[in-house]
Amino acid sequence: MKVIVTEQPCGYRSEVIAKKIDKGVKIEIFSECEDVSKFGKELPILSAKDVLTRIPENIVYRKANLRHSTCIIPWVVLKAAEIELELNVKKLPKIEFEDDF
């Protein structure tokens, strides 16, 4: 499966490819962002345990040495891996910003 990420605040386009291999998922990332490209090369094949591990210990977040803490790519990697491992569905959250509250 391929996830294409565009229209990020940084302006970079990224592609996250998740391929199921045995009981794990191999992730490849192609990005205009050097940090994100480097991050993709450092990811091991992810197991279901890796994908479902809480954020402080999660290997994906630990490997994500990115300039912007709000970069969505680590989340996209985990979401794609969950879908490939049949642990989640292809559905995205809806996020809205409201100035008046």
XYZ file of N, CA, C and O in Angstrom:
404
model
N 0.828 -1.159 0.000
C 0.000 0.000 0.000
C 0.882 1.235 0.000
O 1.934 1.259 0.627
N 0.419 2.264 -0.696
C 1.145 3.527 -0.740
C 0.252 4.616 -0.155
O -0.920 4.715 -0.481
N 0.845 5.434 0.713
C 0.168 6.602 1.262
C 0.926 7.823 0.771
O 2.129 7.946 0.988
N 0.221 8.717 0.101
C 0.825 9.942 -0.418
C 0.404 11.093 0.475
O -0.788 11.301 0.717
N 1.391 11.817 0.987
C 1.134 12.935 1.899
C 1.541 14.227 1.195
O 2.703 14.396 0.823
N 0.569 15.107 1.021
C 0.814 16.400 0.383
C 0.160 17.491 1.225
O -0.523 17.203 2.210
N 0.367 18.690 0.831
C -0.252 19.857 1.468
C 0.077 19.963 2.958
O -0.731 20.416 3.759
N 1.280 19.530 3.312
C 1.741 19.715 4.681
C 2.173 21.169 4.861
O 2.527 21.831 3.888
N 2.197 21.673 6.093
C 2.649 23.049 6.307
C 4.061 23.304 5.768
O 4.358 24.395 5.315
N 4.917 22.285 5.773
C 6.284 22.435 5.276
C 6.342 22.505 3.757
O 7.344 22.928 3.189
N 5.301 22.035 3.094
C 5.259 22.059 1.637
C 5.853 20.835 0.965
O 5.783 20.698 -0.250
N 6.439 19.914 1.736
C 7.064 18.736 1.148
C 6.033 17.653 0.831
O 5.054 17.484 1.543
N 6.331 16.900 -0.196
C 5.516 15.741 -0.576
C 6.268 14.499 -0.120
O 7.486 14.409 -0.284
N 5.536 13.542 0.419
C 6.150 12.287 0.856
C 5.274 11.116 0.440
O 4.050 11.241 0.364
N 5.914 10.001 0.184
C 5.212 8.752 -0.090
C 5.700 7.713 0.913
O 6.902 7.522 1.072
N 4.760 7.072 1.569
C 5.068 6.001 2.511
C 4.520 4.710 1.910
O 3.325 4.612 1.639
N 5.407 3.749 1.691
C 4.998 2.466 1.124
C 5.158 1.407 2.210
O 6.219 1.286 2.825
N 4.081 0.678 2.448
C 4.073 -0.392 3.454
C 3.804 -1.716 2.747
O 2.808 -1.849 2.039
N 4.709 -2.683 2.925
C 4.564 -4.003 2.300
C 4.648 -5.076 3.385
O 5.636 -5.150 4.106
N 3.613 -5.884 3.454
C 3.615 -6.978 4.426
C 4.632 -8.032 3.996
O 4.654 -8.458 2.845
N 5.488 -8.410 4.950
C 6.493 -9.446 4.725
C 6.387 -10.417 5.885
O 6.688 -10.050 7.025
N 5.943 -11.639 5.599
C 5.683 -12.627 6.648
C 4.750 -12.022 7.697
O 3.642 -11.635 7.376
N 5.222 -11.882 8.930
C 4.390 -11.316 10.001
C 4.739 -9.867 10.296
O 4.297 -9.311 11.291
N 5.539 -9.244 9.431
C 5.959 -7.868 9.645
C 5.627 -6.982 8.466
O 5.021 -7.415 7.485
N 6.046 -5.727 8.571
C 5.807 -4.748 7.512
C 7.100 -4.003 7.214
O 7.743 -3.472 8.122
N 7.478 -3.987 5.941
C 8.635 -3.216 5.495
C 8.116 -1.849 5.056
O 7.153 -1.758 4.298
N 8.767 -0.803 5.537
C 8.383 0.569 5.210
C 9.454 1.204 4.331
O 10.643 1.109 4.630
N 9.015 1.840 3.258
C 9.897 2.658 2.429
C 9.295 4.053 2.378
O 8.075 4.200 2.262
N 10.149 5.054 2.474
C 9.677 6.432 2.413
C 10.460 7.177 1.346
O 11.687 7.143 1.328
N 9.708 7.829 0.481
C 10.290 8.708 -0.535
C 9.766 10.104 -0.227
O 8.558 10.319 -0.200
N 10.667 11.033 0.039
C 10.244 12.357 0.468
C 11.176 13.437 -0.063
O 12.372 13.200 -0.257
N 10.609 14.623 -0.252
C 11.409 15.789 -0.604
C 12.181 16.301 0.611
O 13.137 17.043 0.470
N 11.777 15.883 1.796
C 12.426 16.296 3.039
C 13.582 15.350 3.366
O 13.386 14.134 3.470
N 14.773 15.894 3.540
C 15.946 15.068 3.855
C 15.782 14.323 5.178
O 16.164 13.156 5.288
N 15.236 14.991 6.194
C 15.048 14.354 7.497
C 14.110 13.157 7.390
O 14.367 12.098 7.974
N 13.020 13.311 6.661
C 12.045 12.232 6.513
C 12.651 11.081 5.707
O 12.457 9.914 6.059
N 13.391 11.387 4.672
C 14.053 10.332 3.883
C 15.026 9.532 4.746
O 15.050 8.304 4.698
N 15.810 10.230 5.546
C 16.758 9.563 6.451
C 16.013 8.699 7.463
O 16.405 7.561 7.729
N 14.944 9.223 8.018
C 14.104 8.485 8.967
C 13.630 7.169 8.344
O 13.707 6.109 8.970
N 13.166 7.223 7.108
C 12.674 6.023 6.435
C 13.743 4.954 6.283
O 13.454 3.758 6.406
N 14.980 5.360 6.057
C 16.080 4.402 5.892
C 16.477 3.733 7.205
O 17.083 2.669 7.201
N 16.130 4.355 8.319
C 16.514 3.821 9.628
C 15.471 2.872 10.224
O 15.720 2.261 11.257
N 14.319 2.753 9.567
C 13.263 1.901 10.125
C 13.522 0.427 9.833
O 13.797 0.055 8.697
N 13.387 -0.418 10.846
C 13.495 -1.864 10.615
C 12.150 -2.393 10.098
O 11.167 -1.645 10.016
N 12.101 -3.665 9.764
C 10.807 -4.291 9.484
C 10.024 -4.261 10.793
O 10.546 -4.620 11.854
N 8.792 -3.784 10.723
C 7.983 -3.595 11.925
C 7.077 -4.782 12.176
O 6.391 -5.264 11.270
N 7.057 -5.242 13.412
C 6.140 -6.302 13.824
C 4.857 -5.673 14.371
O 4.799 -4.466 14.616
N 3.853 -6.493 14.608
C 2.622 -5.997 15.223
C 2.922 -5.396 16.592
O 2.363 -4.357 16.961
N 3.836 -6.010 17.323
C 4.208 -5.475 18.637
C 4.830 -4.085 18.498
O 4.521 -3.180 19.271
N 5.709 -3.906 17.502
C 6.316 -2.592 17.265
C 5.246 -1.541 16.997
O 5.300 -0.431 17.514
N 4.291 -1.904 16.168
C 3.250 -0.975 15.746
C 2.330 -0.596 16.911
O 1.898 0.553 17.019
N 2.047 -1.536 17.776
C 1.091 -1.308 18.856
C 1.730 -0.842 20.167
O 1.038 -0.663 21.163
N 3.036 -0.632 20.176
C 3.729 -0.174 21.379
C 3.405 1.295 21.651
O 3.332 2.095 20.730
N 3.255 1.638 22.918
C 2.924 3.010 23.303
C 3.985 3.993 22.815
O 5.145 3.639 22.644
N 3.583 5.233 22.626
C 4.441 6.247 22.014
C 5.818 6.393 22.673
O 6.820 6.393 21.956
N 5.948 6.507 23.990
C 7.292 6.738 24.535
C 8.311 5.642 24.188
O 9.483 5.915 24.037
N 7.834 4.410 24.021
C 8.730 3.299 23.717
C 8.675 2.877 22.255
O 9.420 1.993 21.838
N 7.799 3.461 21.467
C 7.573 3.019 20.092
C 8.800 3.288 19.225
O 9.303 4.411 19.163
N 9.268 2.256 18.540
C 10.486 2.368 17.725
C 10.330 3.386 16.597
O 11.290 4.071 16.238
N 9.140 3.517 16.040
C 8.932 4.483 14.959
C 9.161 5.894 15.477
O 9.894 6.680 14.877
N 8.563 6.220 16.618
C 8.761 7.556 17.175
C 10.188 7.762 17.690
O 10.730 8.857 17.608
N 10.811 6.708 18.199
C 12.193 6.846 18.668
C 13.153 7.116 17.507
O 14.142 7.819 17.670
N 12.862 6.555 16.341
C 13.713 6.762 15.160
C 13.423 8.098 14.472
O 14.211 8.543 13.646
N 12.308 8.727 14.798
C 11.884 9.948 14.103
C 12.607 11.184 14.629
O 12.061 11.988 15.364
N 13.835 11.335 14.237
C 14.636 12.492 14.633
C 14.372 13.613 13.613
O 15.194 13.907 12.766
N 13.183 14.206 13.710
C 12.723 15.182 12.727
C 12.740 16.579 13.323
O 12.585 16.757 14.531
N 12.904 17.579 12.466
C 12.964 18.971 12.923
C 11.663 19.461 13.535
O 11.663 20.281 14.432
N 10.543 18.968 13.003
C 9.244 19.444 13.471
C 8.541 18.353 14.265
O 8.252 17.279 13.745
N 8.263 18.633 15.516
C 7.631 17.629 16.379
C 6.210 17.284 15.938
O 5.691 16.244 16.316
N 5.599 18.138 15.121
C 4.244 17.853 14.647
C 4.220 17.207 13.260
O 3.157 17.068 12.659
N 5.363 16.777 12.757
C 5.404 16.093 11.464
C 4.497 14.865 11.515
O 4.574 14.050 12.442
N 3.658 14.723 10.516
C 2.674 13.639 10.493
C 3.238 12.312 9.983
O 2.620 11.261 10.147
N 4.418 12.322 9.414
C 4.952 11.125 8.769
C 5.101 9.933 9.730
O 4.728 8.820 9.358
N 5.606 10.081 10.961
C 5.663 8.911 11.839
C 4.275 8.295 12.075
O 4.127 7.068 12.088
N 3.268 9.135 12.227
C 1.901 8.626 12.400
C 1.448 7.886 11.145
O 0.841 6.816 11.237
N 1.765 8.430 9.972
C 1.392 7.788 8.711
C 2.067 6.421 8.596
O 1.446 5.447 8.161
N 3.324 6.330 8.991
C 4.032 5.045 8.973
C 3.295 4.027 9.829
O 3.040 2.896 9.401
N 2.933 4.415 11.040
C 2.236 3.491 11.934
C 0.844 3.125 11.411
O 0.435 1.962 11.479
N 0.123 4.098 10.879
C -1.208 3.833 10.332
C -1.113 2.869 9.158
O -1.878 1.900 9.067
N -0.170 3.092 8.242
C 0.010 2.209 7.091
C 0.389 0.793 7.536
O -0.125 -0.193 7.001
N 1.274 0.699 8.525
C 1.677 -0.616 9.045
C 0.493 -1.332 9.690
O 0.298 -2.532 9.483
N -0.309 -0.606 10.455
C -1.507 -1.206 11.061
C -2.444 -1.761 9.989
O -2.962 -2.870 10.129
N -2.650 -1.010 8.932
C -3.543 -1.450 7.866
C -2.979 -2.684 7.170
O -3.707 -3.653 6.931
N -1.696 -2.684 6.873
C -1.070 -3.839 6.223
C -1.153 -5.093 7.087
O -1.301 -6.193 6.581
N -1.061 -4.905 8.389
C -1.141 -6.040 9.324
C -2.576 -6.368 9.716
O -2.810 -7.217 10.570
N -3.539 -5.688 9.098
C -4.965 -5.881 9.355
C -5.321 -5.612 10.814
O -6.175 -6.270 11.409
N -4.673 -4.608 11.398
C -4.934 -4.206 12.776
C -5.788 -2.942 12.847
O -6.165 -2.504 13.923
N -6.046 -2.329 11.680
C -6.823 -1.093 11.641
C -7.447 -0.956 10.261
O -7.151 -1.737 9.366
N -8.297 0.032 10.094
C -9.016 0.245 8.837
C -8.475 1.470 8.107
O -7.838 2.332 8.706
N -8.779 1.555 6.816
C -8.377 2.706 5.995
C -9.362 3.846 6.230
O -10.264 4.072 5.439
N -9.187 4.509 7.329
C -10.036 5.650 7.647
C -9.184 6.679 8.371
O -8.425 6.343 9.277
N -9.316 7.931 7.952
C -8.541 9.004 8.550
C -9.398 9.841 9.484
O -10.601 9.988 9.262
N -8.778 10.405 10.505
C -9.528 11.318 11.368
C -9.790 12.625 10.646
O -9.066 12.981 9.712
N -10.801 13.318 11.061
C -11.065 14.650 10.529
C -10.618 15.649 11.584
O -10.971 15.535 12.758
N -9.827 16.610 11.178
C -9.317 17.619 12.092
C -9.793 18.988 11.615
O -9.654 19.303 10.432
N -10.340 19.756 12.510
C -10.789 21.108 12.179
C -10.198 22.080 13.168
O -10.047 21.774 14.350
N -9.857 23.267 12.690
C -9.356 24.323 13.545
C -10.427 25.387 13.674
O -10.977 25.834 12.671
N -10.702 25.790 14.902
C -11.677 26.856 15.157
C -11.031 27.947 15.980
O -10.448 27.677 17.028
N -11.135 29.157 15.514
C -10.584 30.288 16.245
C -11.540 30.785 17.324
O -11.128 31.265 18.356
N -12.831 30.689 17.059
C -13.830 31.177 18.016
C -14.363 30.004 18.828
O -14.896 29.050 18.295
N -14.243 30.115 20.132
C -14.781 29.065 21.010
C -15.292 29.653 22.285
O -15.042 30.744 22.652
